[in-house]
XYZ file of N, CA and C in Angstrom:
858
model
N 0.836 -1.193 0.000
C 0.000 0.000 0.000
C 0.871 1.243 0.000
N 0.520 2.190 -0.845
C 1.253 3.450 -0.860
C 0.847 4.270 0.352
N 1.790 4.978 0.930
C 1.501 5.723 2.145
C 0.622 6.928 1.839
N -0.215 7.268 2.818
C -1.099 8.417 2.682
C -0.300 9.713 2.707
N -0.752 10.646 1.868
C -0.224 12.008 1.884
C 1.294 12.062 1.684
N 1.827 11.103 0.909
C 3.247 11.138 0.586
C 3.420 11.910 -0.724
N 3.450 13.241 -0.597
C 3.471 14.079 -1.791
C 4.868 14.237 -2.372
N 5.876 13.631 -1.746
C 7.214 13.662 -2.323
C 7.396 12.585 -3.391
N 6.611 11.525 -3.289
C 6.704 10.434 -4.258
C 5.987 10.827 -5.539
N 6.503 10.401 -6.684
C 5.803 10.679 -7.944
C 4.485 9.928 -7.976
N 3.493 10.464 -8.668
C 2.204 9.765 -8.736
C 2.344 8.438 -9.472
N 1.562 7.446 -9.063
C 1.563 6.153 -9.726
C 0.434 6.109 -10.750
N 0.657 5.333 -11.803
C -0.217 5.416 -12.971
C -1.168 4.228 -13.064
N -2.416 4.566 -13.372
C -3.484 3.596 -13.594
C -4.268 4.050 -14.828
N -5.052 3.129 -15.385
C -5.837 3.483 -16.567
C -6.973 2.497 -16.748
N -7.923 2.876 -17.583
C -8.975 1.968 -18.017
C -8.806 1.756 -19.521
N -8.896 0.493 -19.945
C -8.786 0.132 -21.350
C -10.142 -0.309 -21.869
N -10.502 0.149 -23.042
C -11.772 -0.257 -23.634
C -11.911 0.279 -25.039
N -13.056 -0.036 -25.650
C -13.373 0.470 -26.985
C -14.878 0.327 -27.211
N -15.623 1.459 -27.210
C -15.170 2.849 -27.070
C -14.881 3.191 -25.607
N -14.210 4.316 -25.396
C -13.800 4.671 -24.037
C -14.002 6.155 -23.725
N -14.365 6.941 -24.746
C -14.392 8.401 -24.575
C -15.392 8.845 -23.514
N -16.476 8.071 -23.309
C -17.491 8.487 -22.345
C -17.298 7.840 -20.972
N -16.159 7.181 -20.766
C -15.918 6.517 -19.488
C -15.882 7.517 -18.337
N -16.549 7.165 -17.244
C -16.518 7.993 -16.038
C -15.416 7.564 -15.076
N -14.675 6.513 -15.425
C -13.657 5.991 -14.508
C -12.592 7.025 -14.139
N -12.039 7.793 -15.091
C -11.035 8.791 -14.684
C -11.590 9.804 -13.685
N -12.825 10.224 -13.898
C -13.458 11.178 -12.987
C -13.648 10.554 -11.603
N -14.125 9.317 -11.575
C -14.373 8.629 -10.305
C -13.077 8.460 -9.523
N -12.038 7.970 -10.188
C -10.788 7.707 -9.475
C -10.074 9.001 -9.079
N -10.273 10.064 -9.830
C -9.721 11.358 -9.423
C -10.382 11.826 -8.125
N -11.689 11.617 -8.008
C -12.388 11.994 -6.780
C -11.957 11.103 -5.611
N -11.782 9.808 -5.872
C -11.281 8.913 -4.830
C -9.901 9.351 -4.346
N -9.023 9.668 -5.287
C -7.653 10.036 -4.944
C -7.617 11.316 -4.106
N -8.413 12.301 -4.507
C -8.465 13.554 -3.762
C -8.989 13.328 -2.352
N -10.018 12.503 -2.257
C -10.646 12.231 -0.967
C -9.710 11.505 -0.004
N -8.883 10.600 -0.535
C -8.036 9.756 0.313
C -6.583 10.219 0.376
N -6.244 11.256 -0.366
C -4.871 11.751 -0.350
C -3.895 10.869 -1.100
N -4.378 10.080 -2.036
C -3.504 9.203 -2.817
C -2.994 9.928 -4.063
N -1.717 9.742 -4.342
C -1.081 10.385 -5.504
C -1.125 9.424 -6.684
N -2.118 9.602 -7.541
C -2.220 8.752 -8.720
C -2.571 9.589 -9.941
N -2.258 9.025 -11.091
C -2.729 9.539 -12.375
C -3.542 8.417 -13.015
N -4.747 8.745 -13.450
C -5.640 7.725 -14.013
C -6.142 8.230 -15.356
N -5.933 7.446 -16.394
C -6.313 7.871 -17.741
C -7.198 6.832 -18.415
N -7.847 7.242 -19.485
C -8.660 6.351 -20.304
C -7.945 6.115 -21.624
N -7.780 4.862 -21.997
C -7.028 4.503 -23.202
C -7.913 3.665 -24.119
N -8.159 4.173 -25.320
C -8.912 3.389 -26.305
C -7.968 2.406 -26.973
N -8.402 1.151 -27.032
C -7.571 0.078 -27.577
C -8.238 -0.472 -28.828
N -7.469 -0.572 -29.908
C -8.000 -1.146 -31.138
C -8.254 -2.638 -30.942
N -9.232 -3.145 -31.639
C -9.499 -4.584 -31.591
C -8.267 -5.333 -32.096
N -7.855 -6.318 -31.309
C -6.647 -7.054 -31.639
C -5.400 -6.492 -30.982
N -5.543 -5.360 -30.294
C -4.371 -4.714 -29.708
C -4.342 -4.722 -28.197
N -5.196 -5.530 -27.570
C -5.311 -5.476 -26.102
C -4.036 -5.943 -25.415
N -3.510 -7.076 -25.814
C -2.321 -7.617 -25.149
C -1.156 -6.649 -25.249
N -0.981 -6.042 -26.408
C 0.108 -5.082 -26.590
C -0.118 -3.849 -25.721
N -1.347 -3.395 -25.620
C -1.650 -2.214 -24.808
C -1.333 -2.475 -23.339
N -1.674 -3.665 -22.857
C -1.361 -4.017 -21.472
C 0.150 -4.082 -21.274
N 0.842 -4.718 -22.216
C 2.292 -4.820 -22.124
C 2.973 -3.467 -22.133
N 2.489 -2.571 -22.991
C 3.074 -1.227 -23.060
C 2.861 -0.467 -21.764
N 1.650 -0.609 -21.194
C 1.352 0.104 -19.953
C 2.201 -0.433 -18.809
N 2.368 -1.737 -18.768
C 3.199 -2.343 -17.722
C 4.654 -1.924 -17.875
N 5.148 -1.921 -19.120
C 6.542 -1.548 -19.372
C 6.821 -0.099 -19.003
N 5.789 0.742 -19.068
C 5.963 2.162 -18.736
C 5.899 2.421 -17.241
N 5.734 1.359 -16.453
C 5.696 1.516 -15.001
C 4.311 1.589 -14.411
N 3.285 1.305 -15.214
C 1.914 1.335 -14.721
C 1.694 0.332 -13.602
N 0.799 0.678 -12.694
C 0.565 -0.151 -11.509
C -0.708 -0.984 -11.598
N -1.666 -0.534 -12.396
C -2.917 -1.282 -12.457
C -3.822 -0.782 -13.551
N -4.747 -1.654 -13.964
C -5.668 -1.329 -15.043
C -7.084 -1.739 -14.683
N -8.029 -0.943 -15.137
C -9.400 -1.403 -15.257
C -9.631 -1.802 -16.713
N -10.522 -2.742 -16.904
C -10.815 -3.240 -18.247
C -12.324 -3.215 -18.436
N -12.761 -2.624 -19.544
C -14.180 -2.595 -19.846
C -14.422 -3.237 -21.204
N -15.668 -3.167 -21.668
C -16.012 -3.840 -22.927
C -15.148 -3.309 -24.066
N -14.747 -4.195 -24.975
C -15.092 -5.619 -25.072
C -13.959 -6.555 -24.623
N -13.136 -6.121 -23.684
C -11.880 -6.826 -23.410
C -11.839 -7.624 -22.099
N -12.966 -7.733 -21.388
C -12.923 -8.389 -20.078
C -12.558 -9.872 -20.179
N -13.061 -10.544 -21.194
C -12.714 -11.955 -21.361
C -11.256 -12.101 -21.786
N -10.798 -11.232 -22.664
C -9.398 -11.284 -23.104
C -8.460 -11.006 -21.927
N -8.870 -10.110 -21.043
C -8.067 -9.837 -19.846
C -7.996 -11.078 -18.962
N -9.115 -11.784 -18.854
C -9.169 -13.021 -18.063
C -8.162 -14.038 -18.605
N -8.076 -14.122 -19.922
C -7.159 -15.070 -20.555
C -5.703 -14.619 -20.441
N -5.469 -13.315 -20.373
C -4.109 -12.772 -20.404
C -3.398 -12.850 -19.054
N -4.132 -12.651 -17.959
C -3.462 -12.543 -16.656
C -2.824 -13.866 -16.250
N -1.811 -13.770 -15.373
C -1.097 -14.957 -14.884
C -1.799 -15.623 -13.710
N -2.578 -14.846 -12.960
C -3.237 -15.353 -11.767
C -4.559 -14.620 -11.624
N -5.558 -15.287 -11.006
C -6.884 -14.698 -10.879
C -7.443 -14.937 -9.485
N -8.290 -14.033 -9.053
C -9.060 -14.261 -7.828
C -10.133 -15.307 -8.114
N -10.685 -15.869 -7.057
C -11.745 -16.863 -7.219
C -12.964 -16.249 -7.897
N -13.285 -15.004 -7.545
C -14.470 -14.390 -8.147
C -14.252 -14.079 -9.625
N -13.023 -13.745 -10.010
C -12.726 -13.549 -11.426
C -12.767 -14.879 -12.166
N -12.259 -15.907 -11.519
C -12.261 -17.232 -12.131
C -13.691 -17.655 -12.462
N -14.591 -17.497 -11.513
C -15.978 -17.885 -11.729
C -16.694 -16.973 -12.713
N -16.351 -15.698 -12.697
C -17.007 -14.746 -13.590
C -16.600 -14.953 -15.045
N -15.433 -15.551 -15.260
C -14.947 -15.718 -16.622
C -14.569 -14.396 -17.260
N -14.327 -13.399 -16.436
C -13.995 -12.055 -16.931
C -13.170 -11.328 -15.882
N -12.294 -10.462 -16.344
C -11.460 -9.645 -15.468
C -11.710 -8.177 -15.794
N -12.001 -7.379 -14.767
C -12.149 -5.941 -14.988
C -11.121 -5.126 -14.221
N -10.290 -5.806 -13.424
C -9.253 -5.124 -12.641
C -7.969 -5.936 -12.702
N -6.878 -5.288 -13.080
C -5.569 -5.942 -13.161
C -4.601 -5.232 -12.225
N -3.920 -6.023 -11.418
C -2.840 -5.517 -10.562
C -1.518 -5.918 -11.205
N -0.655 -4.938 -11.422
C 0.662 -5.203 -11.994
C 1.665 -5.303 -10.854
N 1.993 -6.546 -10.495
C 2.840 -6.792 -9.345
C 4.308 -6.512 -9.657
N 5.074 -6.329 -8.585
C 6.494 -6.016 -8.737
C 7.259 -7.138 -9.429
N 6.757 -8.377 -9.301
C 7.435 -9.516 -9.942
C 6.973 -9.721 -11.385
N 6.304 -8.695 -11.944
C 5.798 -8.700 -13.321
C 4.595 -9.609 -13.524
N 4.085 -10.191 -12.450
C 2.883 -11.014 -12.542
C 1.664 -10.102 -12.716
N 0.790 -10.470 -13.636
C -0.478 -9.774 -13.812
C -1.552 -10.541 -13.037
N -2.119 -9.887 -12.025
C -3.163 -10.511 -11.220
C -4.500 -9.927 -11.618
N -5.455 -10.801 -11.958
C -6.758 -10.355 -12.414
C -7.842 -10.546 -11.376
N -8.722 -9.571 -11.267
C -9.839 -9.648 -10.336
C -11.098 -9.158 -11.056
N -12.236 -9.407 -10.449
C -13.494 -8.909 -10.986
C -14.278 -8.280 -9.848
N -14.518 -6.988 -9.948
C -15.162 -6.250 -8.866
C -16.629 -5.939 -9.156
N -17.160 -6.417 -10.285
C -18.534 -6.086 -10.661
C -19.543 -6.604 -9.648
N -19.421 -7.878 -9.265
C -20.367 -8.452 -8.319
C -20.303 -7.784 -6.967
N -19.085 -7.510 -6.498
C -18.924 -6.812 -5.223
C -19.536 -5.421 -5.292
N -19.371 -4.763 -6.430
C -19.956 -3.432 -6.606
C -21.465 -3.459 -6.566
N -22.063 -4.470 -7.216
C -23.517 -4.597 -7.194
C -24.018 -4.823 -5.768
N -23.375 -5.733 -5.044
C -23.833 -6.041 -3.682
C -23.684 -4.847 -2.749
N -22.591 -4.123 -2.883
C -22.403 -2.942 -2.028
C -23.471 -1.889 -2.317
N -23.856 -1.761 -3.584
C -24.899 -0.802 -3.923
C -26.247 -1.271 -3.385
N -26.575 -2.542 -3.627
C -27.863 -3.068 -3.180
C -27.986 -3.043 -1.655
N -26.987 -3.556 -0.982
C -27.076 -3.691 0.479
C -26.721 -2.395 1.200
N -25.622 -1.779 0.778
C -25.143 -0.600 1.492
C -25.915 0.664 1.198
N -26.291 0.865 -0.063
C -26.952 2.110 -0.446
C -28.473 2.013 -0.432
N -29.009 0.813 -0.626
C -30.466 0.661 -0.713
C -31.036 -0.291 0.338
N -30.180 -0.794 1.224
C -30.621 -1.687 2.311
C -31.428 -2.869 1.789
N -31.051 -3.379 0.619
C -31.772 -4.501 0.025
C -31.405 -5.806 0.717
N -32.406 -6.628 0.944
C -32.211 -7.955 1.523
C -32.266 -8.973 0.389
N -31.252 -9.817 0.291
C -31.203 -10.827 -0.767
C -31.440 -12.224 -0.205
N -30.965 -12.461 0.998
C -31.142 -13.765 1.635
C -32.624 -14.113 1.742
N -32.979 -15.307 1.243
C -34.358 -15.765 1.316
C -35.297 -15.160 0.298
N -34.782 -14.307 -0.571
C -35.615 -13.635 -1.565
C -35.620 -14.398 -2.896
N -36.675 -14.164 -3.663
C -36.764 -14.723 -5.014
C -36.190 -13.692 -5.976
N -35.103 -14.055 -6.650
C -34.342 -13.115 -7.480
C -34.429 -13.534 -8.939
N -34.685 -12.566 -9.803
C -34.713 -12.786 -11.249
C -33.673 -11.903 -11.905
N -32.876 -12.482 -12.802
C -31.918 -11.709 -13.597
C -32.287 -11.854 -15.063
N -32.413 -10.733 -15.757
C -32.747 -10.722 -17.171
C -31.466 -10.635 -17.983
N -31.270 -11.619 -18.878
C -30.069 -11.660 -19.699
C -29.129 -12.755 -19.241
N -28.231 -13.157 -20.140
C -27.288 -14.232 -19.816
C -25.904 -13.939 -20.387
N -25.592 -12.654 -20.527
C -24.297 -12.257 -21.066
C -23.250 -12.071 -19.985
N -22.156 -11.413 -20.359
C -21.031 -11.241 -19.454
C -21.362 -10.451 -18.203
N -22.230 -9.434 -18.329
C -22.589 -8.626 -17.164
C -23.295 -9.474 -16.120
N -24.158 -10.375 -16.579
C -24.884 -11.253 -15.659
C -23.949 -12.277 -15.048
N -23.137 -12.883 -15.873
C -22.198 -13.899 -15.375
C -21.330 -13.346 -14.248
N -20.931 -12.095 -14.371
C -20.034 -11.491 -13.397
C -20.632 -11.270 -12.022
N -21.967 -11.312 -11.914
C -22.591 -11.031 -10.617
C -23.256 -12.265 -9.998
N -23.240 -13.397 -10.684
C -23.954 -14.576 -10.194
C -23.364 -15.130 -8.899
N -22.055 -15.306 -8.842
C -21.456 -15.868 -7.637
C -21.756 -15.027 -6.394
N -21.509 -13.706 -6.425
C -21.798 -12.911 -5.228
C -23.277 -12.955 -4.832
N -24.174 -12.957 -5.817
C -25.596 -13.018 -5.489
C -25.956 -14.352 -4.836
N -25.445 -15.441 -5.372
C -25.749 -16.754 -4.803
C -25.151 -16.922 -3.410
N -24.030 -16.265 -3.153
C -23.417 -16.333 -1.828
C -24.283 -15.658 -0.764
N -25.218 -14.815 -1.208
C -26.155 -14.172 -0.280
C -27.319 -15.084 0.083
N -27.362 -16.266 -0.506
C -28.354 -17.302 -0.199
C -29.800 -16.870 -0.464
N -30.089 -16.491 -1.703
C -31.486 -16.236 -2.051
C -32.278 -17.541 -2.018
N -33.604 -17.434 -1.886
C -34.448 -18.627 -1.933
C -34.372 -19.276 -3.310
N -34.262 -18.434 -4.333
C -34.195 -18.903 -5.718
C -33.604 -17.799 -6.574
N -32.768 -18.167 -7.513
C -32.253 -17.218 -8.495
C -32.558 -17.782 -9.879
N -33.317 -17.009 -10.668
C -33.699 -17.427 -12.012
C -33.018 -16.518 -13.030
N -32.370 -17.125 -14.007
C -31.781 -16.390 -15.133
C -32.726 -16.565 -16.314
N -33.278 -15.467 -16.828
C -34.177 -15.531 -17.978
C -33.527 -14.833 -19.167
N -33.600 -15.468 -20.323
C -32.926 -14.960 -21.515
C -33.777 -15.273 -22.745
N -33.579 -14.491 -23.802
C -34.307 -14.758 -25.050
C -34.019 -16.172 -25.535
N -32.750 -16.577 -25.421
C -32.371 -17.949 -25.760
C -32.346 -18.754 -24.475
N -33.361 -19.582 -24.275
C -33.501 -20.317 -23.020
C -32.316 -21.240 -22.771
N -31.803 -21.876 -23.817
C -30.694 -22.813 -23.646
C -29.463 -22.117 -23.080
N -29.241 -20.874 -23.485
C -28.081 -20.132 -22.975
C -28.244 -19.839 -21.486
N -29.455 -19.473 -21.086
C -29.716 -19.218 -19.669
C -29.553 -20.492 -18.856
N -30.055 -21.614 -19.395
C -29.963 -22.886 -18.682
C -28.507 -23.328 -18.539
N -27.720 -23.128 -19.588
C -26.308 -23.519 -19.545
C -25.548 -22.679 -18.521
N -25.851 -21.380 -18.474
C -25.180 -20.502 -17.511
C -25.570 -20.899 -16.089
N -26.840 -21.191 -15.868
C -27.291 -21.613 -14.544
C -26.592 -22.901 -14.127
N -26.424 -23.819 -15.049
C -25.784 -25.089 -14.734
C -24.347 -24.888 -14.267
N -23.651 -23.907 -14.837
C -22.264 -23.630 -14.442
C -22.164 -23.186 -12.985
N -23.233 -22.581 -12.468
C -23.208 -22.035 -11.107
C -24.074 -22.845 -10.154
N -24.544 -24.011 -10.595
C -25.502 -24.795 -9.808
C -24.948 -25.244 -8.469
N -23.646 -25.402 -8.365
C -23.062 -25.855 -7.099
C -23.044 -24.753 -6.037
N -23.301 -23.502 -6.451
C -23.229 -22.380 -5.512
C -24.568 -22.043 -4.881
N -25.655 -22.600 -5.412
C -26.955 -22.271 -4.842
C -28.090 -22.629 -5.774
N -29.325 -22.304 -5.383
C -30.517 -22.661 -6.160
C -30.714 -21.744 -7.365
N -30.115 -22.087 -8.496
C -30.193 -21.252 -9.689
C -30.700 -22.076 -10.860
N -31.619 -21.482 -11.616
C -32.156 -22.122 -12.814
C -32.175 -21.113 -13.949
N -32.255 -21.620 -15.176
C -32.323 -20.770 -16.354
C -33.528 -21.108 -17.201
N -34.087 -20.092 -17.873
C -35.279 -20.307 -18.683
C -35.422 -19.207 -19.720
N -36.394 -19.369 -20.596
C -36.766 -18.305 -21.518
C -37.755 -17.358 -20.863
N -38.015 -16.230 -21.508
C -38.925 -15.248 -20.921
C -40.350 -15.793 -20.805
N -40.727 -16.690 -21.698
C -42.093 -17.216 -21.666
C -42.363 -18.046 -20.410
N -41.303 -18.532 -19.777
C -41.470 -19.350 -18.564
C -41.706 -18.510 -17.314
N -41.714 -17.178 -17.448
C -41.881 -16.307 -16.287
C -43.342 -16.087 -15.920
N -44.256 -16.445 -16.789
C -45.666 -16.219 -16.503
C -46.108 -17.019 -15.285
N -46.900 -16.346 -14.426
C -47.399 -16.886 -13.169
C -46.280 -17.136 -12.155
N -45.144 -16.440 -12.334
C -44.075 -16.453 -11.336
C -43.876 -15.021 -10.832
N -43.471 -14.882 -9.571
C -43.254 -13.561 -8.995
C -41.906 -13.500 -8.292
N -41.326 -12.285 -8.265
C -39.981 -12.115 -7.727
C -39.904 -10.860 -6.856
N -39.027 -10.967 -5.843
C -38.821 -9.859 -4.909
C -37.761 -8.872 -5.413
N -36.815 -9.383 -6.184
C -35.733 -8.566 -6.740
C -35.557 -8.943 -8.198
N -35.677 -7.955 -9.081
C -35.485 -8.188 -10.513
C -34.337 -7.299 -10.993
N -33.324 -7.929 -11.564
C -32.132 -7.220 -12.042
C -32.087 -7.326 -13.560
N -32.037 -6.192 -14.220
C -31.918 -6.196 -15.677
C -30.446 -6.167 -16.076
N -29.997 -7.237 -16.715
C -28.612 -7.306 -17.170
C -28.480 -7.238 -18.666
N -29.529 -6.751 -19.349
C -29.485 -6.619 -20.812
C -29.180 -5.172 -21.173
N -28.161 -4.961 -21.970
C -27.805 -3.594 -22.387
C -28.848 -3.013 -23.338
N -29.728 -3.871 -23.883
C -30.752 -3.404 -24.823
C -31.694 -2.399 -24.179
N -31.724 -2.385 -22.841
C -32.587 -1.435 -22.141
C -32.261 0.007 -22.516
N -30.987 0.278 -22.769
C -30.581 1.642 -23.128
C -31.070 2.033 -24.511
N -31.343 1.037 -25.364
C -31.852 1.306 -26.711
C -33.380 1.245 -26.766
N -33.996 1.148 -25.597
C -35.444 1.129 -25.560
C -36.059 -0.236 -25.792
N -35.264 -1.288 -25.715
C -35.756 -2.641 -25.938
C -36.019 -3.310 -24.592
N -37.191 -3.891 -24.456
C -37.578 -4.521 -23.197
C -38.025 -5.949 -23.465
N -37.551 -6.923 -22.671
C -38.034 -8.299 -22.827
C -39.542 -8.379 -22.565
N -40.198 -9.395 -23.088
C -41.642 -9.566 -22.832
C -41.887 -10.075 -21.417
N -42.168 -9.165 -20.510
C -42.329 -9.509 -19.097
C -43.807 -9.516 -18.720
N -44.243 -10.490 -17.936
C -45.644 -10.524 -17.513
C -45.978 -9.377 -16.569
N -47.225 -8.946 -16.594
C -47.653 -7.796 -15.790
C -47.570 -8.057 -14.295
N -47.730 -9.324 -13.883
C -47.762 -9.645 -12.455
C -46.445 -10.254 -11.972
N -45.334 -9.827 -12.561
C -44.019 -10.405 -12.252
C -43.518 -10.045 -10.859
N -43.951 -8.891 -10.342
C -43.369 -8.341 -9.119
C -44.211 -8.641 -7.886
N -43.532 -9.033 -6.796
C -44.204 -9.121 -5.509
C -44.423 -7.707 -4.981
N -45.351 -7.514 -4.045
C -45.544 -6.181 -3.457
C -44.245 -5.655 -2.851
N -43.880 -4.431 -3.216
C -42.668 -3.820 -2.686
C -41.381 -4.281 -3.342
N -41.472 -4.977 -4.462
C -40.276 -5.516 -5.128
C -39.301 -4.410 -5.508
N -38.027 -4.772 -5.508
C -36.953 -3.880 -5.956
C -36.557 -4.261 -7.372
N -36.546 -3.284 -8.266
C -36.087 -3.485 -9.639
C -34.824 -2.670 -9.862
N -33.817 -3.312 -10.409
C -32.479 -2.704 -10.517
C -31.948 -2.935 -11.925
N -31.570 -1.867 -12.595
C -30.987 -1.961 -13.934
C -29.472 -1.813 -13.814
N -28.721 -2.787 -14.330
C -27.261 -2.683 -14.290
C -26.761 -1.513 -15.137
N -27.571 -1.080 -16.108
C -27.225 0.076 -16.924
C -27.642 1.362 -16.191
N -27.169 2.483 -16.690
C -27.616 3.771 -16.153
C -27.587 4.791 -17.268
N -28.386 5.827 -17.138
C -28.390 6.927 -18.096
C -29.002 8.138 -17.406
N -28.973 9.265 -18.080
C -29.535 10.478 -17.495
C -31.039 10.332 -17.276
N -31.706 9.633 -18.187
C -33.127 9.357 -18.063
C -33.328 7.924 -17.568
N -34.487 7.648 -17.000
C -34.804 6.282 -16.623
C -34.814 5.386 -17.862
N -34.261 4.201 -17.724
C -34.265 3.254 -18.838
C -35.682 2.705 -19.026
N -35.899 2.035 -20.160
C -37.216 1.466 -20.435
C -37.581 0.410 -19.386
N -36.594 -0.322 -18.893
C -36.861 -1.301 -17.834
C -37.305 -0.598 -16.557
N -36.656 0.483 -16.198
C -37.028 1.216 -14.991
C -38.438 1.786 -15.119
N -38.783 2.277 -16.300
C -40.140 2.806 -16.510
C -41.167 1.676 -16.402
N -40.831 0.517 -16.962
C -41.735 -0.631 -16.846
C -41.957 -0.972 -15.370
N -40.872 -0.981 -14.598
C -40.962 -1.331 -13.180
C -41.868 -0.352 -12.426
N -41.716 0.926 -12.706
C -42.549 1.938 -12.048
C -44.025 1.746 -12.392
N -44.284 1.344 -13.624
C -45.669 1.168 -14.087
C -46.300 -0.128 -13.580
N -45.467 -1.041 -13.059
C -45.980 -2.339 -12.640
C -45.830 -2.585 -11.134
N -45.776 -1.499 -10.378
C -45.912 -1.611 -8.933
C -44.650 -1.882 -8.147
N -43.486 -1.647 -8.721
C -42.251 -1.850 -7.967
C -42.198 -0.908 -6.773
N -41.735 -1.431 -5.643
C -41.600 -0.587 -4.466
C -40.390 0.324 -4.529
N -39.374 -0.098 -5.295
C -38.135 0.664 -5.419
C -37.534 0.385 -6.786
N -37.062 1.431 -7.449
C -36.485 1.311 -8.790
C -35.163 2.060 -8.815
N -34.084 1.358 -9.179
C -32.758 1.964 -9.163
C -31.993 1.599 -10.433
N -31.002 2.432 -10.757
C -30.136 2.113 -11.895
C -28.736 1.754 -11.400
N -27.810 1.502 -12.337
C -26.500 0.965 -12.004
C -25.392 1.980 -11.792
N -25.735 3.254 -11.616
C -24.679 4.247 -11.394
C -23.926 3.949 -10.100
N -24.661 3.578 -9.061
C -24.006 3.246 -7.793
C -23.102 2.043 -7.918
N -23.531 1.046 -8.690
C -22.687 -0.135 -8.924
C -21.389 0.260 -9.608
N -21.482 1.185 -10.585
C -20.277 1.659 -11.272
C -19.276 2.242 -10.283
N -19.766 3.077 -9.378
C -18.890 3.720 -8.392
C -18.374 2.694 -7.379
N -19.252 1.795 -6.945
C -18.853 0.806 -5.941
C -17.822 -0.184 -6.484
N -17.977 -0.605 -7.743
C -16.970 -1.520 -8.292
C -15.643 -0.801 -8.485
N -15.696 0.501 -8.797
C -14.470 1.292 -8.910
C -13.791 1.436 -7.549
N -14.593 1.609 -6.504
C -14.044 1.720 -5.152
C -13.360 0.428 -4.732
N -13.930 -0.701 -5.130
C -13.316 -1.993 -4.831
C -11.970 -2.116 -5.540
N -11.885 -1.682 -6.795
C -10.619 -1.707 -7.528
C -9.599 -0.779 -6.869
N -10.053 0.409 -6.485
C -9.177 1.374 -5.814
C -8.609 0.769 -4.539
N -9.448 0.071 -3.797
C -9.002 -0.577 -2.557
C -7.981 -1.678 -2.854
N -8.210 -2.455 -3.891
C -7.269 -3.512 -4.276
C -5.906 -2.912 -4.614
N -5.915 -1.806 -5.324
C -4.646 -1.181 -5.743
C -3.953 -0.435 -4.610
N -4.728 0.332 -3.832
C -4.141 1.298 -2.913
C -4.244 0.911 -1.440
N -5.096 -0.091 -1.125
C -5.266 -0.474 0.269
C -6.071 0.517 1.082
N -6.772 1.408 0.425
C -7.596 2.429 1.077
C -8.983 2.355 0.450
N -10.018 2.291 1.283
C -11.379 2.220 0.753
C -12.016 3.616 0.784
N -12.292 4.186 -0.376
C -12.874 5.531 -0.414
C -14.349 5.526 -0.046
N -14.841 6.674 0.335
C -16.275 6.844 0.574
C -16.966 7.043 -0.773
N -17.983 6.245 -1.014
C -18.622 6.270 -2.331
C -19.812 7.222 -2.409
N -20.493 7.452 -1.301
C -21.726 8.240 -1.333
C -21.531 9.629 -1.952
N -20.493 10.388 -1.561
C -20.344 11.715 -2.164
C -20.022 11.660 -3.656
N -19.348 10.609 -4.075
C -19.020 10.464 -5.499
C -20.280 10.143 -6.297
N -21.117 9.245 -5.768
C -22.375 8.930 -6.439
C -23.245 10.181 -6.538
N -23.311 10.940 -5.462
C -24.121 12.164 -5.453
C -23.624 13.151 -6.503
N -22.298 13.299 -6.600
C -21.726 14.237 -7.569
C -22.008 13.790 -9.006
N -21.823 12.507 -9.274
C -22.062 12.000 -10.629
C -23.536 12.108 -11.001
N -24.404 11.850 -10.030
C -25.843 11.961 -10.299
C -26.208 13.401 -10.659
N -25.615 14.353 -9.948
C -25.882 15.758 -10.243
C -25.361 16.129 -11.630
N -24.190 15.607 -11.992
C -23.636 15.892 -13.319
C -24.482 15.255 -14.419
N -25.005 14.060 -14.159
C -25.879 13.411 -15.136
C -27.148 14.231 -15.356
N -27.680 14.757 -14.257
C -28.936 15.522 -14.348
C -28.779 16.759 -15.226
N -27.580 17.314 -15.259
C -27.337 18.513 -16.074
C -27.320 18.210 -17.570
N -27.199 16.920 -17.921
C -27.142 16.560 -19.344
C -28.525 16.330 -19.931
N -29.560 16.352 -19.082
C -30.915 16.091 -19.578
C -31.522 17.341 -20.176
């Protein structure tokens, strides 16, 4: 861990790699974390051409970089590239945080699930244990949060996807961790859930899966892993169908970044003021 308030030392370098990357909030988030905790870092956003991820990581490491965040579409490639992985990264099949160790070892972690849980439990006081949980989608975003959710011991976790076989296959991979099943959207009729998480990016394009009107239990929490200045189509659907609470994924973004910051620096920043600031900045874009 780098010492606090050691302003004589040169700043250490971190970055996020992705494509596209111009709209990434990670540099802003980590700058606020660094200011808040007195850490001397430089954090940049680097767009990587398709096919150039391994070289970009190597170049950053050779330049003395200490750590990387990885976003779409390179999380799986990062998982394959690192020399060692955390258990949660191993299960997620994706890496979004890389630690560049002094022995040149690349250590990969995945903070997405931890970020989701910290947002749900810490910011919204959501109870997952004993609850009926539904996740929409079966892509990488969903895969990354399954282990942490199952560790909370829900009564049931259902993965619903347009392609039922894909949802069933994903559920089977995690079956040893808890009561998880996969199905198509048509199998949701006459079923109800206490927590519904939208893991489909199509929500931002106004696309909504065919969900039954009576999907939600009274007071259900609906959570979209995506976020935008306006409510997503999933969030609007939830409000119209009696959800007790409707939230987006901005808090998860900040919380997963805080987990990465802690992994790199050994200091856990306060997330609430950062979420508040980003929310205010988002509101100005509407």
